JSON list of C-alpha atoms in Angstrom, two decimals:
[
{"chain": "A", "resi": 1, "resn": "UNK", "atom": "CA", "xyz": [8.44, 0.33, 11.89]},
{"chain": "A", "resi": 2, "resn": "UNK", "atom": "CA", "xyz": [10.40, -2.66, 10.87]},
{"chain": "A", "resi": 3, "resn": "UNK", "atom": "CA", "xyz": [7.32, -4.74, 10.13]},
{"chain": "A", "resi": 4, "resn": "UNK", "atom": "CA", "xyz": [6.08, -2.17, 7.59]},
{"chain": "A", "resi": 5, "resn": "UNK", "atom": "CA", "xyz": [7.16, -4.19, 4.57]},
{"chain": "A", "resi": 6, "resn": "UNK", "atom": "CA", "xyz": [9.73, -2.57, 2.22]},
{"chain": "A", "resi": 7, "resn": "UNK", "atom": "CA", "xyz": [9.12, -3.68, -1.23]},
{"chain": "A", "resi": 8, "resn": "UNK", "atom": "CA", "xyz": [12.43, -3.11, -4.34]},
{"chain": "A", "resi": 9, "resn": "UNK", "atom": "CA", "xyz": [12.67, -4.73, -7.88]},
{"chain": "A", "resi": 10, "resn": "UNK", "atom": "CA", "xyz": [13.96, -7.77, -6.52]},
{"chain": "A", "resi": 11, "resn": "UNK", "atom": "CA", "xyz": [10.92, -8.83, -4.41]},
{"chain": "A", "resi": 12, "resn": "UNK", "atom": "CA", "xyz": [7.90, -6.70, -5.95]},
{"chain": "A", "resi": 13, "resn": "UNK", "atom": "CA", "xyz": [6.84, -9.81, -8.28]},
{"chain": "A", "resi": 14, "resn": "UNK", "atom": "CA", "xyz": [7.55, -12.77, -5.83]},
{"chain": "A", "resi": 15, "resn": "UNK", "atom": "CA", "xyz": [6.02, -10.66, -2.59]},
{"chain": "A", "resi": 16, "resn": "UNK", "atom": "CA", "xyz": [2.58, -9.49, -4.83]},
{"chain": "A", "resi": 17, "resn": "UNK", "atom": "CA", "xyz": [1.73, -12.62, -6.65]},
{"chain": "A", "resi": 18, "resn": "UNK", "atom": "CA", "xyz": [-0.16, -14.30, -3.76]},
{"chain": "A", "resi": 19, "resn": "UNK", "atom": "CA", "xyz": [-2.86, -12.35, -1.81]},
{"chain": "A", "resi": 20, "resn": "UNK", "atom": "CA", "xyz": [-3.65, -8.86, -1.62]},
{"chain": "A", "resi": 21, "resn": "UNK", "atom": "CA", "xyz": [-1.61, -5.57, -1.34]},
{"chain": "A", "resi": 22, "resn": "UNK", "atom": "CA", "xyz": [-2.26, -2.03, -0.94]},
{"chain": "A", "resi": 23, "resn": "UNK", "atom": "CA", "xyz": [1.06, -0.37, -1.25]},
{"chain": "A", "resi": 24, "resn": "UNK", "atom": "CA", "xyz": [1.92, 2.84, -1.05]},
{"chain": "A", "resi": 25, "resn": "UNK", "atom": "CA", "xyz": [4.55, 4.75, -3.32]},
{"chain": "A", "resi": 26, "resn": "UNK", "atom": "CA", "xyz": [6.28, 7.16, -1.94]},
{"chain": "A", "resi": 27, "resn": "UNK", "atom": "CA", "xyz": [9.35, 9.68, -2.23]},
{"chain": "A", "resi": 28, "resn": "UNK", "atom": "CA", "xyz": [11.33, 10.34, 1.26]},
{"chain": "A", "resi": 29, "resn": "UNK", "atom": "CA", "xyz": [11.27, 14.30, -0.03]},
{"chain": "A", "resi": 30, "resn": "UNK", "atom": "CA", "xyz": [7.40, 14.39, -0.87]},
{"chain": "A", "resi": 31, "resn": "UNK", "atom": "CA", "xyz": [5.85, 16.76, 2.05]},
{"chain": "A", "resi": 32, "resn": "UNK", "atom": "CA", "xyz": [2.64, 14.95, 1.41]},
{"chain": "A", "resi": 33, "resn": "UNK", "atom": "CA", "xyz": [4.51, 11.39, 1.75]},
{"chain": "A", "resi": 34, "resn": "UNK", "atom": "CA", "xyz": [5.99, 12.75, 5.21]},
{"chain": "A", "resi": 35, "resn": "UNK", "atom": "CA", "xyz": [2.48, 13.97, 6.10]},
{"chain": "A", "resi": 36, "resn": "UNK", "atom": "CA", "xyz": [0.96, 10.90, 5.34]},
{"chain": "A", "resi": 37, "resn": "UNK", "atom": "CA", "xyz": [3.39, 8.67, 6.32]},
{"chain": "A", "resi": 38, "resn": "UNK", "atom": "CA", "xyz": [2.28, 8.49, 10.21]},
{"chain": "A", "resi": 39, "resn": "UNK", "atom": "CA", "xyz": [-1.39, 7.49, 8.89]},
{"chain": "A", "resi": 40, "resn": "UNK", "atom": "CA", "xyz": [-0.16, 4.61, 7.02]},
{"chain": "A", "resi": 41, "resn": "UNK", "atom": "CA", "xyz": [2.19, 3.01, 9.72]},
{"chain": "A", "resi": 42, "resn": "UNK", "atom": "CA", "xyz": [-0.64, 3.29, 12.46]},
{"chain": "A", "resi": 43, "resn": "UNK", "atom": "CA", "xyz": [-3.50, 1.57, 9.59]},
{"chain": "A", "resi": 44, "resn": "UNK", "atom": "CA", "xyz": [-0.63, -1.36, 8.70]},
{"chain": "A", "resi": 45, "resn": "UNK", "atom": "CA", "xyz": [-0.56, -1.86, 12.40]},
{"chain": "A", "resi": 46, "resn": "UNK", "atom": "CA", "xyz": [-3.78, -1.73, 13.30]},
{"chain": "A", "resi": 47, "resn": "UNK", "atom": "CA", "xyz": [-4.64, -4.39, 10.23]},
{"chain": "A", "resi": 48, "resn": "UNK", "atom": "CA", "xyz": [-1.62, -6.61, 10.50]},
{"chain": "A", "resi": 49, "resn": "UNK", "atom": "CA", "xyz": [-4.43, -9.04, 11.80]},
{"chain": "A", "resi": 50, "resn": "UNK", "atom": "CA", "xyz": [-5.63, -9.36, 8.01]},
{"chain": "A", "resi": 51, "resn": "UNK", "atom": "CA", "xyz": [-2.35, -11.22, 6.83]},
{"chain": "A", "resi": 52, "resn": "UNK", "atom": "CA", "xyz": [-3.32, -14.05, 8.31]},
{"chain": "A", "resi": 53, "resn": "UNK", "atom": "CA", "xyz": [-7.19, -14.25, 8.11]},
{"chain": "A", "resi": 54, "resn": "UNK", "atom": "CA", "xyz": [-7.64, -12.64, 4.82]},
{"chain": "A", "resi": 55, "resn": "UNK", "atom": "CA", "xyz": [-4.39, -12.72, 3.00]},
{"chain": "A", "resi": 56, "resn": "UNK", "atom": "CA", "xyz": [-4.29, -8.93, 3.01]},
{"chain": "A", "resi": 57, "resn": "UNK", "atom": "CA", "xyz": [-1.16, -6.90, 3.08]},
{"chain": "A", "resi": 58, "resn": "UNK", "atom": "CA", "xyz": [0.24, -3.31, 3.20]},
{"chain": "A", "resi": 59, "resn": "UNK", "atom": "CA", "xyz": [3.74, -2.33, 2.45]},
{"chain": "A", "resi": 60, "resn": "UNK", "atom": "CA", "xyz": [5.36, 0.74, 0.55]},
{"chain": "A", "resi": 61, "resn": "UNK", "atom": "CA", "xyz": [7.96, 1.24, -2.49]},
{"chain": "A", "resi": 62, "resn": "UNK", "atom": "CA", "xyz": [10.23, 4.03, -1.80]},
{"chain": "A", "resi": 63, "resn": "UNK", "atom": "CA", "xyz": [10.34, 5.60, -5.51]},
{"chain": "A", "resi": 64, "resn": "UNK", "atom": "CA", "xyz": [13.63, 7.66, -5.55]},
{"chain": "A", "resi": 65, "resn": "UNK", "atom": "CA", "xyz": [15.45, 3.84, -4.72]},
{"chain": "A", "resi": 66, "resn": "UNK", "atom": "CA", "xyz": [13.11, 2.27, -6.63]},
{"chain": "A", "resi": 67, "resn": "UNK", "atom": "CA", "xyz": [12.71, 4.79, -9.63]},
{"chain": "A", "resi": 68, "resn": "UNK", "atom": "CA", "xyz": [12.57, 1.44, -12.05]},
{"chain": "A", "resi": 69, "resn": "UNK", "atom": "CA", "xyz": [9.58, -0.17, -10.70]},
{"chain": "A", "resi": 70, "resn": "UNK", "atom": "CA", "xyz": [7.92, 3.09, -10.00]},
{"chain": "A", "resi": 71, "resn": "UNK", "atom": "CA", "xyz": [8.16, 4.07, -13.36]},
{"chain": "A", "resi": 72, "resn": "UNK", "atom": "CA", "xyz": [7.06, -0.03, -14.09]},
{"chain": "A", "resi": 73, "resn": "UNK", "atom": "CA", "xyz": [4.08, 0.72, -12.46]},
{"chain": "A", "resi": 74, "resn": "UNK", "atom": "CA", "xyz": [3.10, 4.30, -14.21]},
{"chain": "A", "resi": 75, "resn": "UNK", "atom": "CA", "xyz": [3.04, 6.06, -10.71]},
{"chain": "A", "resi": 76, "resn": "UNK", "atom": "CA", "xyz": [2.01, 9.63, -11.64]},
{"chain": "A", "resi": 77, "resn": "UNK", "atom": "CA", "xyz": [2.57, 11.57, -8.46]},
{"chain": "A", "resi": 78, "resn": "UNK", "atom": "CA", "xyz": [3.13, 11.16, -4.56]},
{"chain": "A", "resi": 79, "resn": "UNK", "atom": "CA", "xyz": [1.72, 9.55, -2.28]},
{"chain": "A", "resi": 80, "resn": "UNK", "atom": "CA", "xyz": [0.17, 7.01, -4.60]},
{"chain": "A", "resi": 81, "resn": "UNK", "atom": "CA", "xyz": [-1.67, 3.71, -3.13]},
{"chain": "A", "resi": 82, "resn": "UNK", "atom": "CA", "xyz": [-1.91, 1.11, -5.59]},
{"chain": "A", "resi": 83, "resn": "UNK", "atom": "CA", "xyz": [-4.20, -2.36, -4.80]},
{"chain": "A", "resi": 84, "resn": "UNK", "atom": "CA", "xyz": [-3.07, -5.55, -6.02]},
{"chain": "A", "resi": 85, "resn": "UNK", "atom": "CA", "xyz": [-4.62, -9.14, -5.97]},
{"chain": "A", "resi": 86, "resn": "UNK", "atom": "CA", "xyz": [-3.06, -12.25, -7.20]},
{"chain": "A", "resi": 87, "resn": "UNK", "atom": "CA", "xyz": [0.03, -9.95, -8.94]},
{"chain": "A", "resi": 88, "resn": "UNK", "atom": "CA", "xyz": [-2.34, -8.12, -11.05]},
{"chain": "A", "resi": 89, "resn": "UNK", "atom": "CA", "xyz": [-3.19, -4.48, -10.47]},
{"chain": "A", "resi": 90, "resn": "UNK", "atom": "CA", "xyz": [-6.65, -4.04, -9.47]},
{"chain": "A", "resi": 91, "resn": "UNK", "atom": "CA", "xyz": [-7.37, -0.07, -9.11]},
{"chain": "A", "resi": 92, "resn": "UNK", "atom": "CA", "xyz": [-5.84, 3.53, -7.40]},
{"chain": "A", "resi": 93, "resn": "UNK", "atom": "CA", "xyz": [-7.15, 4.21, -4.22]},
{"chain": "A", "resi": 94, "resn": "UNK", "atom": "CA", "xyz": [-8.38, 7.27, -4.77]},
{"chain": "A", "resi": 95, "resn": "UNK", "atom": "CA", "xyz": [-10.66, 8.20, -1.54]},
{"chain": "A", "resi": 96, "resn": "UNK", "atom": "CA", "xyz": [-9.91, 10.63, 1.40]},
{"chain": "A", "resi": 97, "resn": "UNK", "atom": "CA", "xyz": [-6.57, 10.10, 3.05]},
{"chain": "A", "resi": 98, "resn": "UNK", "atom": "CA", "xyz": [-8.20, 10.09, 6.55]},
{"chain": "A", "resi": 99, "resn": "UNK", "atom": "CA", "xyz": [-8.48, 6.89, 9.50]},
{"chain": "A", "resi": 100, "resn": "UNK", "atom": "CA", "xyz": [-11.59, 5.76, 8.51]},
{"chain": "A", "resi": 101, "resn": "UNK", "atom": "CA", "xyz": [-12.31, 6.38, 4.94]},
{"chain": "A", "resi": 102, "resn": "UNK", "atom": "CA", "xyz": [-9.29, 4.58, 4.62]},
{"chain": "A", "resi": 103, "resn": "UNK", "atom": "CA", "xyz": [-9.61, 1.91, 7.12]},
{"chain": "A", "resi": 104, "resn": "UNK", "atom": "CA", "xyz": [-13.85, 1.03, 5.45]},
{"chain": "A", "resi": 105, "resn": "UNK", "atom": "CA", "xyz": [-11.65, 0.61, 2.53]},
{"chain": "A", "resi": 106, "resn": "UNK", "atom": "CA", "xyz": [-8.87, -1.75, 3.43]},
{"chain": "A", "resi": 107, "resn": "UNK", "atom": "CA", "xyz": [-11.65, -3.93, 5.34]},
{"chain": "A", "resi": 108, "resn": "UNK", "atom": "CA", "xyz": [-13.79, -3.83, 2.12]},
{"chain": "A", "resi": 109, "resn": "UNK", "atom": "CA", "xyz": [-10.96, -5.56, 0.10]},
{"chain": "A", "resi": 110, "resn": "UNK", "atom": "CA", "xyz": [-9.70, -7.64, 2.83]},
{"chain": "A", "resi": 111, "resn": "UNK", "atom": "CA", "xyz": [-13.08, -8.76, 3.15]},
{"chain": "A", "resi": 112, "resn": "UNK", "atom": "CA", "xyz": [-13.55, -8.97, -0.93]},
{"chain": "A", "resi": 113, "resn": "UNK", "atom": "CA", "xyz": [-10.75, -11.09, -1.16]},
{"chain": "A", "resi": 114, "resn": "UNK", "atom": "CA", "xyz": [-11.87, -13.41, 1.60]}
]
């Protein structure tokens, strides 16, 4: 999907410092990354919506071309989802990988931020 934001080294700091992100970290080899990787596309779809009314944004860091900043950011294993508000890390999602465990959860912090 070509609207699923990509974030590198080069925009990680300017793209996270305003609003919130859940991002995703990810290798292209992981098996769990390719399982999971249909999942996340179809939730930043269906909340694309919360950009605009609550400042709330998903995107993923592909860690093999961005082993810098995944290192940066102390990513442990794959896939990891990482919150962040205002450019500051705010906590691991660490809840089932499933549609609505996951969706409650992104329209929690959409509506925290809010």
């Amino acid at each position: 999907n070509p609207n699923l934001k990509h974030l590198t080294e080069s925009n990680f700091d300017a793209s996270i410092k305003n609003g919130m992100w859940l991002i995703e970290l990810y290798s292209p080899y992981c098996g769990h990354c390719k399982h999971f990787a249909p999942l996340w596309q179809d939730l930043a779809e269906y909340n694309e919506h919360l950009e605009d009314s609550s400042d709330f944004h998903m995107a993923r860091i592909n860690c093999i071309s961005q082993g810098d900043l995944c290192q940066k950011l102390k990513v442990e294993g794959y896939p990891s989802l990482f919150l962040f508000s205002q450019g500051s890390f705010v906590e691991k999602y660490e809840e089932e990988r499933e549609w609505q465990p996951m969706l409650t959860y992104i329209e929690m912090r959409a509506a925290d931020y809010r």
